[in-house]
Amino acid sequence: MDPFITKIQNINTIEDALAELHNQTELSPKLQDLINFIIEAHEGQFRKSGEPYSVHPILVACITAHFSQEEAIIATALLHDVVEDTHFSLDYVKEEWGSDIAHMVDGLTKIVEIRETEFVPSNNTNDSKLISSALTFRKMLIASIDDVRVLVVKLCDRLHNMLTLSALPANKQKRIAEETLVVYVPIANRLGISTLKNALEDLAFYYIYPNEYKKIDQFLEEQQHAMQLNFNNFISTTT
């Protein structure tokens, strides 16, 4: 996996998350105000892994900043769960941080609403229904979002959720991984963000096919030296 993504996976405190965000982008006064706001807004909320909830939006902002330095996109990443998970409204977001950011936050909230309407519940064991509903969800998601930046933030959000999937029960891990493979990997591929696409695909495969993943990983580790030698020989003969 990409070293940056591995680094993100190992961060679980607000302090370390903020330090990484500083590494990824220069924090304007607006972004600093947003950070203070979301830490306060999510105060007392915790993820299944036990870490303070605000670690998640900060790390989503880190991933987003890794791909785009646009302030509005990073701000949206920080705010992406505020309307859904706190008492602050979209009107408040618009009043405080402008219509552009509010529009993107609204788009992310709508994705959650579409998922709740179209996606088969996680306790449904029919794989064909799951795939069918995931495909419908993907089509509606793409059709309903009029700003590609919303999809970029959503992909970064999904990546961090996949990186912390170990905190959930096995049945939920598999369902979320299947959804990721059917819905989000193709979107990342369509947008041409290969780092996100590859990471999401790799993580999904790990949870859906754990035995096969282990075998492939072991083979690659054992054959790494030989493959590198063959690759070097190939380069030398073609140059």
C-alpha positions as YAML, in Angstrom:
chain: A
units: angstrom
residues:
- id: 1
  name: MET
  ca: [0.00, 0.00, 0.00]
- id: 2
  name: ASP
  ca: [1.05, 3.58, -0.62]
- id: 3
  name: PRO
  ca: [3.28, 4.77, 2.31]
- id: 4
  name: PHE
  ca: [1.11, 7.85, 2.82]
- id: 5
  name: ILE
  ca: [-2.03, 5.73, 3.19]
- id: 6
  name: THR
  ca: [-0.26, 3.37, 5.60]
- id: 7
  name: LYS
  ca: [0.75, 6.40, 7.65]
- id: 8
  name: ILE
  ca: [-2.86, 7.62, 7.78]
- id: 9
  name: GLN
  ca: [-4.01, 4.17, 8.91]
- id: 10
  name: ASN
  ca: [-1.72, 4.34, 11.95]
- id: 11
  name: ILE
  ca: [-2.95, 7.73, 13.19]
- id: 12
  name: ASN
  ca: [-5.60, 7.64, 15.94]
- id: 13
  name: THR
  ca: [-5.22, 10.84, 17.96]
- id: 14
  name: ILE
  ca: [-6.32, 14.39, 17.27]
- id: 15
  name: GLU
  ca: [-2.79, 15.67, 17.82]
- id: 16
  name: ASP
  ca: [-1.22, 13.31, 15.29]
- id: 17
  name: ALA
  ca: [-4.03, 13.91, 12.80]
- id: 18
  name: LEU
  ca: [-3.49, 17.67, 13.03]
- id: 19
  name: ALA
  ca: [0.26, 17.24, 12.63]
- id: 20
  name: GLU
  ca: [-0.30, 15.27, 9.41]
- id: 21
  name: LEU
  ca: [-2.75, 17.87, 8.11]
- id: 22
  name: HIS
  ca: [-0.05, 20.49, 8.68]
- id: 23
  name: ASN
  ca: [2.28, 18.30, 6.61]
- id: 24
  name: GLN
  ca: [-0.21, 18.09, 3.76]
- id: 25
  name: THR
  ca: [-1.25, 21.72, 3.47]
- id: 26
  name: GLU
  ca: [-0.71, 25.20, 4.82]
- id: 27
  name: LEU
  ca: [-3.56, 25.91, 7.21]
- id: 28
  name: SER
  ca: [-5.22, 29.23, 6.46]
- id: 29
  name: PRO
  ca: [-7.07, 31.08, 9.24]
- id: 30
  name: LYS
  ca: [-10.32, 29.75, 7.74]
- id: 31
  name: LEU
  ca: [-9.16, 26.14, 7.91]
- id: 32
  name: GLN
  ca: [-7.86, 26.64, 11.44]
- id: 33
  name: ASP
  ca: [-11.25, 28.02, 12.49]
- id: 34
  name: LEU
  ca: [-12.92, 25.01, 10.88]
- id: 35
  name: ILE
  ca: [-10.66, 22.61, 12.74]
- id: 36
  name: ASN
  ca: [-11.52, 24.24, 16.06]
- id: 37
  name: PHE
  ca: [-15.20, 24.14, 15.13]
- id: 38
  name: ILE
  ca: [-15.35, 20.46, 14.18]
- id: 39
  name: ILE
  ca: [-13.41, 19.38, 17.26]
- id: 40
  name: GLU
  ca: [-15.99, 21.20, 19.38]
- id: 41
  name: ALA
  ca: [-18.94, 20.05, 17.26]
- id: 42
  name: HIS
  ca: [-17.94, 16.38, 17.59]
- id: 43
  name: GLU
  ca: [-16.98, 16.69, 21.27]
- id: 44
  name: GLY
  ca: [-18.07, 13.59, 23.20]
- id: 45
  name: GLN
  ca: [-18.49, 11.49, 20.02]
- id: 46
  name: PHE
  ca: [-16.31, 8.45, 19.48]
- id: 47
  name: ARG
  ca: [-15.80, 5.98, 16.65]
- id: 48
  name: LYS
  ca: [-16.22, 2.22, 17.03]
- id: 49
  name: SER
  ca: [-12.44, 2.00, 17.39]
- id: 50
  name: GLY
  ca: [-12.65, 4.20, 20.49]
- id: 51
  name: GLU
  ca: [-10.86, 7.24, 19.08]
- id: 52
  name: PRO
  ca: [-12.39, 10.74, 19.27]
- id: 53
  name: TYR
  ca: [-14.69, 11.20, 16.29]
- id: 54
  name: SER
  ca: [-13.00, 14.38, 15.10]
- id: 55
  name: VAL
  ca: [-9.91, 12.33, 14.20]
- id: 56
  name: HIS
  ca: [-11.92, 11.01, 11.25]
- id: 57
  name: PRO
  ca: [-12.80, 14.31, 9.49]
- id: 58
  name: ILE
  ca: [-9.28, 15.62, 10.09]
- id: 59
  name: LEU
  ca: [-7.77, 12.54, 8.46]
- id: 60
  name: VAL
  ca: [-10.29, 12.71, 5.60]
- id: 61
  name: ALA
  ca: [-9.07, 16.28, 5.13]
- id: 62
  name: CYS
  ca: [-5.47, 14.98, 5.12]
- id: 63
  name: ILE
  ca: [-6.27, 12.49, 2.37]
- id: 64
  name: THR
  ca: [-8.19, 15.12, 0.43]
- id: 65
  name: ALA
  ca: [-5.32, 17.60, 0.74]
- id: 66
  name: HIS
  ca: [-2.96, 14.93, -0.56]
- id: 67
  name: PHE
  ca: [-4.87, 15.04, -3.87]
- id: 68
  name: SER
  ca: [-6.06, 18.67, -3.96]
- id: 69
  name: GLN
  ca: [-4.85, 21.85, -2.31]
- id: 70
  name: GLU
  ca: [-8.12, 23.69, -2.97]
- id: 71
  name: GLU
  ca: [-9.19, 25.21, 0.34]
- id: 72
  name: ALA
  ca: [-12.91, 24.63, -0.27]
- id: 73
  name: ILE
  ca: [-12.44, 20.89, -0.80]
- id: 74
  name: ILE
  ca: [-10.33, 20.52, 2.35]
- id: 75
  name: ALA
  ca: [-12.89, 22.57, 4.28]
- id: 76
  name: THR
  ca: [-15.68, 20.31, 3.01]
- id: 77
  name: ALA
  ca: [-13.74, 17.24, 4.11]
- id: 78
  name: LEU
  ca: [-13.50, 18.69, 7.62]
- id: 79
  name: LEU
  ca: [-17.23, 19.46, 7.67]
- id: 80
  name: HIS
  ca: [-18.55, 16.39, 5.86]
- id: 81
  name: ASP
  ca: [-20.23, 14.77, 8.88]
- id: 82
  name: VAL
  ca: [-21.35, 17.91, 10.74]
- id: 83
  name: VAL
  ca: [-24.87, 18.18, 9.32]
- id: 84
  name: GLU
  ca: [-25.53, 14.45, 9.63]
- id: 85
  name: ASP
  ca: [-23.97, 13.81, 13.07]
- id: 86
  name: THR
  ca: [-24.32, 17.06, 15.05]
- id: 87
  name: HIS
  ca: [-27.03, 19.65, 15.75]
- id: 88
  name: PHE
  ca: [-25.50, 22.17, 13.31]
- id: 89
  name: SER
  ca: [-27.59, 22.75, 10.18]
- id: 90
  name: LEU
  ca: [-26.68, 23.27, 6.55]
- id: 91
  name: ASP
  ca: [-27.90, 26.87, 6.86]
- id: 92
  name: TYR
  ca: [-25.35, 27.38, 9.64]
- id: 93
  name: VAL
  ca: [-22.58, 25.99, 7.43]
- id: 94
  name: LYS
  ca: [-23.67, 28.30, 4.60]
- id: 95
  name: GLU
  ca: [-23.81, 31.34, 6.86]
- id: 96
  name: GLU
  ca: [-20.41, 30.69, 8.42]
- id: 97
  name: TRP
  ca: [-18.38, 29.33, 5.48]
- id: 98
  name: GLY
  ca: [-20.20, 30.22, 2.29]
- id: 99
  name: SER
  ca: [-22.50, 28.70, -0.29]
- id: 100
  name: ASP
  ca: [-19.78, 26.79, -2.19]
- id: 101
  name: ILE
  ca: [-18.73, 24.73, 0.83]
- id: 102
  name: ALA
  ca: [-22.35, 24.35, 1.96]
- id: 103
  name: HIS
  ca: [-23.27, 23.05, -1.49]
- id: 104
  name: MET
  ca: [-20.59, 20.34, -1.28]
- id: 105
  name: VAL
  ca: [-21.54, 19.39, 2.29]
- id: 106
  name: ASP
  ca: [-25.14, 19.12, 1.11]
- id: 107
  name: GLY
  ca: [-24.03, 16.82, -1.70]
- id: 108
  name: LEU
  ca: [-22.26, 14.53, 0.77]
- id: 109
  name: THR
  ca: [-25.33, 14.46, 3.01]
- id: 110
  name: LYS
  ca: [-27.50, 13.54, 0.01]
- id: 111
  name: ILE
  ca: [-25.22, 10.57, -0.72]
- id: 112
  name: VAL
  ca: [-26.02, 9.22, 2.74]
- id: 113
  name: GLU
  ca: [-29.74, 9.74, 2.11]
- id: 114
  name: ILE
  ca: [-29.58, 7.96, -1.26]
- id: 115
  name: ARG
  ca: [-27.71, 5.05, 0.30]
- id: 116
  name: GLU
  ca: [-30.31, 4.66, 3.03]
- id: 117
  name: THR
  ca: [-33.06, 4.57, 0.39]
- id: 118
  name: GLU
  ca: [-31.44, 2.34, -2.24]
- id: 119
  name: PHE
  ca: [-28.97, 0.08, -0.48]
- id: 120
  name: VAL
  ca: [-29.91, -3.35, 0.89]
- id: 121
  name: PRO
  ca: [-29.59, -3.46, 4.72]
- id: 122
  name: SER
  ca: [-26.41, -5.09, 6.01]
- id: 123
  name: ASN
  ca: [-28.37, -7.97, 7.57]
- id: 124
  name: ASN
  ca: [-29.64, -9.04, 4.14]
- id: 125
  name: THR
  ca: [-27.75, -12.19, 3.13]
- id: 126
  name: ASN
  ca: [-28.71, -12.29, -0.55]
- id: 127
  name: ASP
  ca: [-25.52, -11.36, -2.43]
- id: 128
  name: SER
  ca: [-27.32, -10.84, -5.74]
- id: 129
  name: LYS
  ca: [-29.66, -8.29, -4.14]
- id: 130
  name: LEU
  ca: [-26.68, -6.60, -2.53]
- id: 131
  name: ILE
  ca: [-24.87, -6.22, -5.84]
- id: 132
  name: SER
  ca: [-28.03, -5.10, -7.63]
- id: 133
  name: SER
  ca: [-28.78, -2.44, -5.03]
- id: 134
  name: ALA
  ca: [-25.14, -1.32, -5.00]
- id: 135
  name: LEU
  ca: [-25.20, -0.84, -8.76]
- id: 136
  name: THR
  ca: [-28.45, 1.16, -8.47]
- id: 137
  name: PHE
  ca: [-26.92, 3.22, -5.67]
- id: 138
  name: ARG
  ca: [-23.83, 3.95, -7.80]
- id: 139
  name: LYS
  ca: [-25.94, 5.09, -10.76]
- id: 140
  name: MET
  ca: [-28.08, 7.37, -8.61]
- id: 141
  name: LEU
  ca: [-25.04, 8.72, -6.78]
- id: 142
  name: ILE
  ca: [-23.30, 9.71, -10.03]
- id: 143
  name: ALA
  ca: [-26.52, 11.14, -11.50]
- id: 144
  name: SER
  ca: [-27.39, 13.22, -8.43]
- id: 145
  name: ILE
  ca: [-24.00, 14.83, -7.78]
- id: 146
  name: ASP
  ca: [-23.37, 17.91, -9.90]
- id: 147
  name: ASP
  ca: [-19.93, 18.74, -8.46]
- id: 148
  name: VAL
  ca: [-17.11, 16.25, -8.96]
- id: 149
  name: ARG
  ca: [-15.37, 17.62, -5.86]
- id: 150
  name: VAL
  ca: [-18.10, 16.00, -3.77]
- id: 151
  name: LEU
  ca: [-17.16, 12.60, -5.17]
- id: 152
  name: VAL
  ca: [-13.48, 13.22, -4.41]
- id: 153
  name: VAL
  ca: [-14.25, 13.97, -0.76]
- id: 154
  name: LYS
  ca: [-16.57, 10.96, -0.58]
- id: 155
  name: LEU
  ca: [-13.84, 8.68, -1.93]
- id: 156
  name: CYS
  ca: [-11.41, 10.03, 0.67]
- id: 157
  name: ASP
  ca: [-14.03, 9.50, 3.37]
- id: 158
  name: ARG
  ca: [-14.59, 5.92, 2.20]
- id: 159
  name: LEU
  ca: [-10.86, 5.24, 2.16]
- id: 160
  name: HIS
  ca: [-10.45, 6.26, 5.79]
- id: 161
  name: ASN
  ca: [-13.50, 4.17, 6.72]
- id: 162
  name: MET
  ca: [-11.90, 1.20, 4.98]
- id: 163
  name: LEU
  ca: [-8.62, 1.81, 6.78]
- id: 164
  name: THR
  ca: [-10.43, 1.54, 10.13]
- id: 165
  name: LEU
  ca: [-12.77, -1.32, 9.16]
- id: 166
  name: SER
  ca: [-11.12, -3.72, 11.61]
- id: 167
  name: ALA
  ca: [-13.15, -2.12, 14.44]
- id: 168
  name: LEU
  ca: [-16.41, -3.52, 13.02]
- id: 169
  name: PRO
  ca: [-17.85, -7.08, 13.18]
- id: 170
  name: ALA
  ca: [-16.82, -9.45, 10.39]
- id: 171
  name: ASN
  ca: [-20.23, -9.43, 8.65]
- id: 172
  name: LYS
  ca: [-20.22, -5.63, 8.44]
- id: 173
  name: GLN
  ca: [-16.62, -5.62, 7.24]
- id: 174
  name: LYS
  ca: [-17.55, -7.85, 4.32]
- id: 175
  name: ARG
  ca: [-20.66, -5.84, 3.41]
- id: 176
  name: ILE
  ca: [-18.83, -2.51, 3.46]
- id: 177
  name: ALA
  ca: [-15.96, -4.01, 1.47]
- id: 178
  name: GLU
  ca: [-18.40, -5.35, -1.16]
- id: 179
  name: GLU
  ca: [-20.08, -1.96, -1.40]
- id: 180
  name: THR
  ca: [-16.67, -0.33, -1.79]
- id: 181
  name: LEU
  ca: [-15.70, -2.68, -4.60]
- id: 182
  name: VAL
  ca: [-18.97, -2.27, -6.53]
- id: 183
  name: VAL
  ca: [-19.68, 1.43, -5.91]
- id: 184
  name: TYR
  ca: [-16.55, 3.40, -5.06]
- id: 185
  name: VAL
  ca: [-13.70, 1.63, -6.87]
- id: 186
  name: PRO
  ca: [-15.33, 2.22, -10.31]
- id: 187
  name: ILE
  ca: [-15.93, 5.88, -9.45]
- id: 188
  name: ALA
  ca: [-12.28, 6.36, -8.43]
- id: 189
  name: ASN
  ca: [-11.25, 4.63, -11.65]
- id: 190
  name: ARG
  ca: [-13.56, 6.87, -13.74]
- id: 191
  name: LEU
  ca: [-12.10, 9.96, -12.10]
- id: 192
  name: GLY
  ca: [-8.59, 8.73, -12.85]
- id: 193
  name: ILE
  ca: [-7.40, 8.78, -9.22]
- id: 194
  name: SER
  ca: [-5.36, 5.60, -9.35]
- id: 195
  name: THR
  ca: [-3.96, 5.86, -5.81]
- id: 196
  name: LEU
  ca: [-7.47, 5.93, -4.34]
- id: 197
  name: LYS
  ca: [-8.74, 3.27, -6.72]
- id: 198
  name: ASN
  ca: [-5.87, 0.88, -5.96]
- id: 199
  name: ALA
  ca: [-6.07, 1.38, -2.20]
- id: 200
  name: LEU
  ca: [-9.85, 0.89, -2.07]
- id: 201
  name: GLU
  ca: [-9.59, -2.19, -4.28]
- id: 202
  name: ASP
  ca: [-6.79, -3.67, -2.20]
- id: 203
  name: LEU
  ca: [-8.60, -3.12, 1.10]
- id: 204
  name: ALA
  ca: [-11.87, -4.49, -0.27]
- id: 205
  name: PHE
  ca: [-10.13, -7.62, -1.53]
- id: 206
  name: TYR
  ca: [-8.51, -8.09, 1.89]
- id: 207
  name: TYR
  ca: [-11.91, -8.27, 3.62]
- id: 208
  name: ILE
  ca: [-13.87, -10.14, 0.94]
- id: 209
  name: TYR
  ca: [-11.24, -12.77, 0.12]
- id: 210
  name: PRO
  ca: [-8.94, -12.91, 3.18]
- id: 211
  name: ASN
  ca: [-7.42, -16.34, 2.40]
- id: 212
  name: GLU
  ca: [-6.68, -15.50, -1.22]
- id: 213
  name: TYR
  ca: [-5.28, -12.13, -0.18]
- id: 214
  name: LYS
  ca: [-2.92, -13.80, 2.29]
- id: 215
  name: LYS
  ca: [-1.69, -16.27, -0.35]
- id: 216
  name: ILE
  ca: [-1.03, -13.54, -2.91]
- id: 217
  name: ASP
  ca: [0.65, -11.32, -0.33]
- id: 218
  name: GLN
  ca: [2.88, -14.17, 0.80]
- id: 219
  name: PHE
  ca: [3.78, -15.06, -2.80]
- id: 220
  name: LEU
  ca: [4.69, -11.47, -3.64]
- id: 221
  name: GLU
  ca: [6.80, -11.18, -0.51]
- id: 222
  name: GLU
  ca: [8.66, -14.42, -1.28]
- id: 223
  name: GLN
  ca: [9.17, -13.56, -4.95]
- id: 224
  name: GLN
  ca: [9.91, -9.86, -4.54]
- id: 225
  name: HIS
  ca: [13.68, -10.18, -5.02]
- id: 226
  name: ALA
  ca: [13.37, -12.46, -8.07]
- id: 227
  name: MET
  ca: [10.74, -10.24, -9.69]
- id: 228
  name: GLN
  ca: [12.91, -7.15, -9.17]
- id: 229
  name: LEU
  ca: [15.89, -8.90, -10.81]
- id: 230
  name: ASN
  ca: [13.72, -9.93, -13.78]
- id: 231
  name: PHE
  ca: [12.38, -6.40, -14.06]
- id: 232
  name: ASN
  ca: [15.90, -4.93, -13.99]
- id: 233
  name: ASN
  ca: [17.03, -7.41, -16.67]
- id: 234
  name: PHE
  ca: [14.07, -6.47, -18.81]
- id: 235
  name: ILE
  ca: [14.90, -2.77, -18.54]
- id: 236
  name: SER
  ca: [18.55, -3.36, -19.39]
- id: 237
  name: THR
  ca: [17.68, -5.31, -22.53]
- id: 238
  name: THR
  ca: [15.20, -2.72, -23.81]
- id: 239
  name: THR
  ca: [17.32, 0.40, -23.30]
...
